[in-house]
């Protein structure tokens, strides 16, 4: 096919942030790279997830922060202007125009091929291009699968006719539904409940379980639940949708709930999980099962493939569906491919790491709710379950940290530090409260670096910032070893 060569060192399926990082790391090592993308270059994160959701949330949280400060709250009058918020979001997603990101692929020396790529046997990728011309690529060293995930909708009566929102409609819609039901207790559910309530919807959050953000420390979900309720969200725990009814596209959606009640809304968002986008990428041609998550080793090489030429990173490997983690995995994959292609040992520092292996000890996650929630590493329950002897140290941030008091009048939040008592370093940190997401990287460094608690005493926090929380946590840990008689 004119303009395209048939053979590359590396072929990357998917040009989202994960695929871009894999391509960039391979190109930096001098390998030739083709990147195949069937939608927008930049992927889900750039256009329907991380970027637009934070663009929608920031005005809501900014107003909430102002209302927590005497003298500032009096300046807040009226409500948020949805058109201004939508315009801001549209700027940050470049009006769904991927020209800039497509140009970046060319700027690093990679070839962008638009079309649907499928594996077609070992080291082969067949691309159905937009112009209908067939194209078969050969990868000399590796194919990297970075195709991401899709929303997983429940199989419920009436769901097709109801035309529910997924994360895409929740982040690209430019009209505010009068009544919105959000189904799901995870990050997408609580963030979108926060955003749309702030934009003017009457939001009902339906949660099958007993709490929000169930993978974090239990107290986080309670703080977030109270924050949502205080903002006006109707949070209903322990309830599920049984069926949906929407006889006409212009009419409301009626929900049958398993507690026997009904709920009528203008739109419904299902934030009930994700499935890998591996059902139509030719896995069957290399002995793998279409639609499955891909199992990889610590260099992100897919297990069960002869000669080890297939790699995967991001959502498709199901370690944690977080963009920043996927980008990290892609850098590991790209570096491992480059090392193997050039005969370098995997423990060389030439690739920017002491060892080219993916370390999932300290995976950070942040949710921009009100209050914000952030965590890295293990919860106390996870750490104890893994056999560690631990101490879990809790601090009420607003009561103990002067910087928090100055940040917001009546500041409420909590922090937990999980310490491995035998080894003397942190296993996990969890934070909930206004502004705490900006504290997360310090916690990530401490957990990932296994910094001894004794050494953390010498990392002096600046007064008066919320970071002085670290000193309060260390003091509480020290005091936990003394019993007052």
Coordinates of N, CA and C in Angstrom, one line a residue, residues 48-185:
X48 N -12.9 10.8 26.6 CA -14.1 10.3 27.2 C -13.9 9.9 28.7
X49 N -12.8 10.1 29.2 CA -12.5 9.6 30.6 C -11.8 10.7 31.4
X50 N -10.5 10.4 31.7 CA -9.7 11.2 32.6 C -9.8 12.7 32.3
X51 N -9.5 13.1 31.1 CA -9.4 14.5 30.8 C -10.8 15.2 30.9
X52 N -11.8 14.8 30.1 CA -13.0 15.5 30.2 C -13.7 15.4 31.6
X53 N -13.6 14.3 32.3 CA -14.2 14.2 33.6 C -13.6 15.2 34.6
X54 N -12.3 15.4 34.5 CA -11.7 16.3 35.4 C -12.0 17.8 35.0
X55 N -12.1 18.0 33.7 CA -12.6 19.3 33.2 C -14.0 19.7 33.7
X56 N -14.8 18.7 33.8 CA -16.2 18.9 34.3 C -16.2 19.1 35.8
X57 N -15.3 18.3 36.5 CA -15.3 18.3 38.0 C -14.7 19.5 38.6
X58 N -13.6 20.1 37.9 CA -12.9 21.1 38.6 C -13.7 22.3 38.9
X59 N -14.6 22.8 38.1 CA -15.5 24.0 38.5 C -16.3 23.6 39.7
X60 N -16.8 22.4 39.7 CA -17.7 22.0 40.8 C -16.9 22.0 42.2
X61 N -15.7 21.5 42.1 CA -14.9 21.4 43.3 C -14.3 22.8 43.7
X62 N -14.1 23.6 42.7 CA -13.6 25.0 43.0 C -14.6 25.8 43.8
X63 N -15.9 25.7 43.3 CA -17.0 26.4 44.0 C -17.1 25.8 45.4
X64 N -17.1 24.5 45.6 CA -17.2 23.8 46.9 C -16.1 24.3 47.8
X65 N -14.9 24.4 47.3 CA -13.7 24.9 48.1 C -14.0 26.3 48.6
X66 N -14.5 27.2 47.7 CA -14.7 28.6 48.0 C -15.8 28.7 49.1
X67 N -16.8 27.8 49.0 CA -17.8 27.9 50.0 C -17.4 27.4 51.4
X68 N -16.2 26.8 51.5 CA -15.7 26.4 52.8 C -14.9 27.4 53.5
X69 N -14.8 28.6 52.9 CA -13.9 29.6 53.5 C -14.7 30.9 53.8
X70 N -14.7 31.3 55.0 CA -15.3 32.6 55.4 C -14.8 33.7 54.6
X71 N -15.6 34.6 54.1 CA -15.2 35.7 53.3 C -15.2 35.4 51.8
X72 N -14.9 34.1 51.4 CA -15.0 33.7 50.0 C -16.4 33.2 49.7
X73 N -17.0 32.5 50.6 CA -18.3 32.0 50.3 C -19.3 33.1 50.0
X74 N -19.1 34.3 50.6 CA -20.0 35.4 50.3 C -19.9 35.9 48.9
X75 N -18.8 35.6 48.2 CA -18.6 36.0 46.8 C -19.3 35.0 45.8
X76 N -19.8 33.9 46.3 CA -20.4 32.9 45.5 C -21.9 33.2 45.4
X77 N -22.4 33.5 44.3 CA -23.8 33.7 44.1 C -24.3 33.0 42.8
X78 N -25.5 32.6 42.9 CA -26.0 31.9 41.7 C -25.5 30.5 41.6
X79 N -25.6 29.9 40.5 CA -25.2 28.5 40.3 C -24.1 28.4 39.2
X80 N -23.5 27.2 39.1 CA -22.5 27.0 38.0 C -23.2 27.2 36.7
X81 N -22.4 27.8 35.7 CA -22.9 27.9 34.4 C -22.5 26.7 33.5
X82 N -23.5 25.8 33.2 CA -23.1 24.6 32.5 C -22.4 24.9 31.2
X83 N -22.9 25.9 30.4 CA -22.3 26.2 29.1 C -20.8 26.5 29.2
X84 N -20.5 27.3 30.3 CA -19.1 27.6 30.5 C -18.3 26.4 30.8
X85 N -18.8 25.5 31.6 CA -18.1 24.2 32.0 C -18.0 23.3 30.7
X86 N -19.0 23.2 29.9 CA -18.9 22.4 28.7 C -17.9 23.0 27.7
X87 N -17.9 24.3 27.6 CA -16.9 24.9 26.8 C -15.5 24.7 27.2
X88 N -15.3 24.7 28.5 CA -14.0 24.4 29.1 C -13.6 22.9 28.8
X89 N -14.5 22.0 29.0 CA -14.3 20.6 28.6 C -13.9 20.5 27.2
X90 N -14.7 21.1 26.3 CA -14.4 21.0 24.9 C -13.0 21.5 24.5
X91 N -12.6 22.5 25.2 CA -11.2 23.0 24.9 C -10.2 21.9 25.3
X92 N -10.4 21.2 26.4 CA -9.4 20.3 26.9 C -9.4 19.0 26.1
X93 N -10.6 18.7 25.4 CA -10.6 17.5 24.6 C -10.4 17.9 23.1
X94 N -9.9 19.1 22.9 CA -9.7 19.7 21.6 C -10.8 19.5 20.6
X95 N -12.1 19.6 21.2 CA -13.3 19.4 20.4 C -13.3 18.1 19.6
X96 N -12.7 17.1 20.3 CA -12.6 15.7 19.7 C -11.9 15.7 18.4
X97 N -10.9 16.5 18.2 CA -10.1 16.6 17.1 C -8.7 16.1 17.5
X98 N -8.3 15.0 16.9 CA -7.0 14.3 17.3 C -5.8 14.7 16.5
X99 N -5.9 15.8 15.7 CA -4.8 16.2 14.9 C -3.5 16.4 15.6
X100 N -3.5 17.1 16.8 CA -2.3 17.3 17.5 C -1.7 16.0 18.0
X101 N -2.5 15.1 18.5 CA -1.9 13.8 19.0 C -1.4 13.0 17.8
X102 N -2.1 13.0 16.7 CA -1.7 12.3 15.5 C -0.3 12.8 15.0
X103 N -0.2 14.1 15.0 CA 1.1 14.7 14.6 C 2.2 14.3 15.6
X104 N 1.9 14.2 16.9 CA 2.9 13.8 17.8 C 3.5 12.4 17.4
X105 N 2.6 11.5 17.0 CA 3.1 10.1 16.6 C 4.1 10.3 15.5
X106 N 3.8 11.1 14.5 CA 4.8 11.3 13.5 C 6.1 12.0 13.9
X107 N 5.9 12.9 14.9 CA 7.1 13.7 15.4 C 8.1 12.8 16.1
X108 N 7.6 11.7 16.7 CA 8.6 10.8 17.3 C 9.2 9.8 16.3
X109 N 8.7 9.9 15.1 CA 9.3 9.0 14.1 C 8.5 7.7 13.9
X110 N 7.4 7.6 14.5 CA 6.5 6.4 14.3 C 5.6 6.6 13.1
X111 N 5.0 5.5 12.6 CA 4.0 5.6 11.5 C 2.7 5.3 12.1
X112 N 1.7 6.3 11.9 CA 0.4 6.1 12.3 C -0.5 5.5 11.2
X113 N -1.1 4.4 11.5 CA -2.0 3.8 10.5 C -3.4 3.7 11.0
X114 N -4.3 4.4 10.4 CA -5.7 4.5 10.8 C -6.5 3.3 10.3
X115 N -7.1 2.5 11.2 CA -7.9 1.4 10.8 C -8.0 0.4 11.9
X116 N -8.7 -0.7 11.7 CA -8.9 -1.7 12.7 C -7.8 -2.8 12.5
X117 N -7.0 -2.9 13.5 CA -5.9 -3.9 13.4 C -6.3 -5.2 14.1
X118 N -6.0 -6.3 13.5 CA -6.2 -7.6 14.1 C -5.0 -8.5 13.9
X119 N -4.6 -9.3 14.9 CA -3.6 -10.3 14.8 C -4.0 -11.3 13.7
X120 N -3.0 -11.7 12.9 CA -3.2 -12.6 11.8 C -2.2 -13.7 11.8
X121 N -2.0 -14.3 13.0 CA -0.9 -15.3 13.1 C 0.3 -14.6 13.8
X122 N 1.3 -15.4 14.1 CA 2.5 -14.9 14.8 C 3.1 -13.7 14.0
X123 N 3.3 -12.6 14.8 CA 4.0 -11.4 14.3 C 3.3 -10.7 13.2
X124 N 2.1 -11.1 12.8 CA 1.4 -10.5 11.7 C 0.2 -9.7 12.2
X125 N -0.1 -8.5 11.7 CA -1.2 -7.7 12.0 C -1.9 -7.3 10.7
X126 N -3.1 -7.7 10.5 CA -3.9 -7.3 9.3 C -4.7 -6.1 9.7
X127 N -4.7 -5.0 8.9 CA -5.4 -3.8 9.2 C -6.4 -3.5 8.1
X128 N -7.7 -3.4 8.6 CA -8.8 -2.9 7.7 C -8.7 -1.4 7.7
X129 N -8.2 -0.8 6.7 CA -8.0 0.7 6.7 C -9.3 1.4 6.2
X130 N -9.3 2.7 6.5 CA -10.5 3.5 6.2 C -10.9 3.5 4.7
X131 N -9.8 3.4 3.9 CA -10.1 3.4 2.4 C -10.4 2.0 1.8
X132 N -10.5 1.0 2.7 CA -10.8 -0.3 2.3 C -9.7 -1.1 1.7
X133 N -8.5 -0.6 1.7 CA -7.3 -1.3 1.1 C -6.8 -2.2 2.2
X134 N -6.6 -3.5 2.0 CA -6.1 -4.4 3.0 C -4.6 -4.1 3.2
X135 N -4.1 -4.3 4.4 CA -2.7 -4.0 4.7 C -2.3 -5.1 5.8
X136 N -1.2 -5.7 5.5 CA -0.7 -6.7 6.5 C 0.7 -6.3 6.9
X137 N 0.9 -6.1 8.2 CA 2.1 -5.7 8.8 C 2.9 -6.8 9.4
X138 N 4.1 -6.9 9.3 CA 5.0 -7.9 10.0 C 5.8 -7.1 11.1
X139 N 5.8 -7.7 12.3 CA 6.5 -7.2 13.4 C 7.8 -8.0 13.6
X140 N 8.9 -7.4 13.4 CA 10.2 -8.2 13.5 C 10.4 -8.7 14.9
X141 N 10.1 -7.8 15.9 CA 10.4 -8.1 17.3 C 9.2 -8.2 18.2
X142 N 8.2 -7.4 18.0 CA 7.0 -7.4 18.9 C 5.8 -6.8 18.4
X143 N 4.7 -7.3 18.9 CA 3.4 -6.6 18.7 C 2.9 -6.3 20.2
X144 N 2.5 -5.1 20.4 CA 2.0 -4.6 21.7 C 0.5 -4.3 21.7
X145 N -0.2 -5.0 22.5 CA -1.7 -4.8 22.5 C -2.0 -3.8 23.6
X146 N -2.5 -2.6 23.1 CA -2.9 -1.5 24.0 C -4.3 -1.0 23.6
X147 N -5.2 -2.0 23.5 CA -6.5 -1.6 22.9 C -7.5 -1.2 24.0
X148 N -7.2 -1.3 25.3 CA -8.0 -0.7 26.3 C -9.2 -1.6 26.7
X149 N -10.3 -0.9 27.1 CA -11.5 -1.6 27.6 C -12.7 -0.8 27.2
X150 N -13.8 -1.4 27.4 CA -15.1 -0.8 27.1 C -16.1 -1.0 28.3
X151 N -17.1 -0.2 28.3 CA -18.1 -0.3 29.4 C -18.7 -1.6 29.4
X152 N -19.0 -2.2 30.6 CA -19.6 -3.4 30.8 C -21.0 -3.2 31.3
X153 N -22.0 -3.4 30.5 CA -23.4 -3.1 30.9 C -24.1 -4.4 31.4
X154 N -24.9 -4.3 32.4 CA -25.6 -5.5 32.9 C -26.7 -5.9 31.9
X155 N -27.0 -7.2 31.9 CA -28.0 -7.7 31.1 C -29.4 -7.6 31.8
X156 N -30.1 -6.5 31.5 CA -31.3 -6.2 32.2 C -32.5 -6.1 31.2
X157 N -33.7 -6.4 31.6 CA -34.8 -6.2 30.7 C -35.0 -4.7 30.4
X158 N -35.1 -4.4 29.1 CA -35.3 -3.0 28.7 C -34.1 -2.1 28.6
X159 N -32.9 -2.7 28.8 CA -31.7 -1.8 28.8 C -31.4 -1.3 27.4
X160 N -31.7 -2.0 26.4 CA -31.4 -1.6 25.0 C -32.3 -0.4 24.7
X161 N -33.6 -0.5 25.0 CA -34.5 0.6 24.7 C -34.3 1.8 25.5
X162 N -33.7 1.6 26.7 CA -33.4 2.7 27.6 C -32.2 3.6 27.1
X163 N -31.4 3.1 26.3 CA -30.2 3.8 25.8 C -29.5 4.5 26.9
X164 N -28.9 3.7 27.8 CA -28.3 4.3 29.0 C -27.0 5.0 28.6
X165 N -26.6 5.9 29.4 CA -25.3 6.5 29.3 C -24.2 5.5 29.8
X166 N -23.0 5.6 29.2 CA -21.8 5.0 29.7 C -20.9 6.2 30.1
X167 N -19.6 5.9 30.4 CA -18.7 7.0 30.7 C -18.6 8.0 29.5
X168 N -18.8 7.5 28.3 CA -18.7 8.4 27.1 C -19.8 9.5 27.1
X169 N -21.1 9.1 27.3 CA -22.1 10.1 27.3 C -22.0 11.0 28.6
X170 N -21.5 10.4 29.6 CA -21.4 11.1 30.9 C -20.4 12.2 30.8
X171 N -19.4 12.1 29.9 CA -18.4 13.1 29.8 C -18.5 14.0 28.5
X172 N -19.2 13.5 27.5 CA -19.3 14.3 26.3 C -20.7 15.0 26.0
X173 N -21.6 14.8 26.9 CA -22.9 15.4 26.8 C -22.8 16.9 27.1
X174 N -23.6 17.7 26.4 CA -23.6 19.1 26.6 C -25.0 19.7 27.0
X175 N -25.8 18.8 27.6 CA -27.1 19.2 28.1 C -27.2 18.6 29.5
X176 N -27.9 19.3 30.4 CA -28.0 18.8 31.8 C -29.3 18.1 32.0
X177 N -29.3 16.8 32.2 CA -30.6 16.1 32.5 C -31.2 16.6 33.8
X178 N -32.5 16.8 33.8 CA -33.2 17.3 35.0 C -33.0 16.3 36.1
X179 N -33.1 15.0 35.8 CA -33.0 13.9 36.8 C -32.1 12.8 36.2
X180 N -31.0 12.5 36.9 CA -30.1 11.5 36.5 C -29.9 10.4 37.5
X181 N -30.0 9.2 37.1 CA -29.7 8.0 38.0 C -28.3 7.6 37.6
X182 N -27.4 7.4 38.6 CA -26.1 6.8 38.4 C -26.0 5.5 39.1
X183 N -25.6 4.4 38.4 CA -25.6 3.1 39.0 C -24.1 2.7 39.1
X184 N -23.6 2.5 40.3 CA -22.3 2.1 40.5 C -21.6 2.8 41.6
X185 N -20.8 2.1 42.4 CA -20.1 2.6 43.6 C -18.6 3.0 43.4

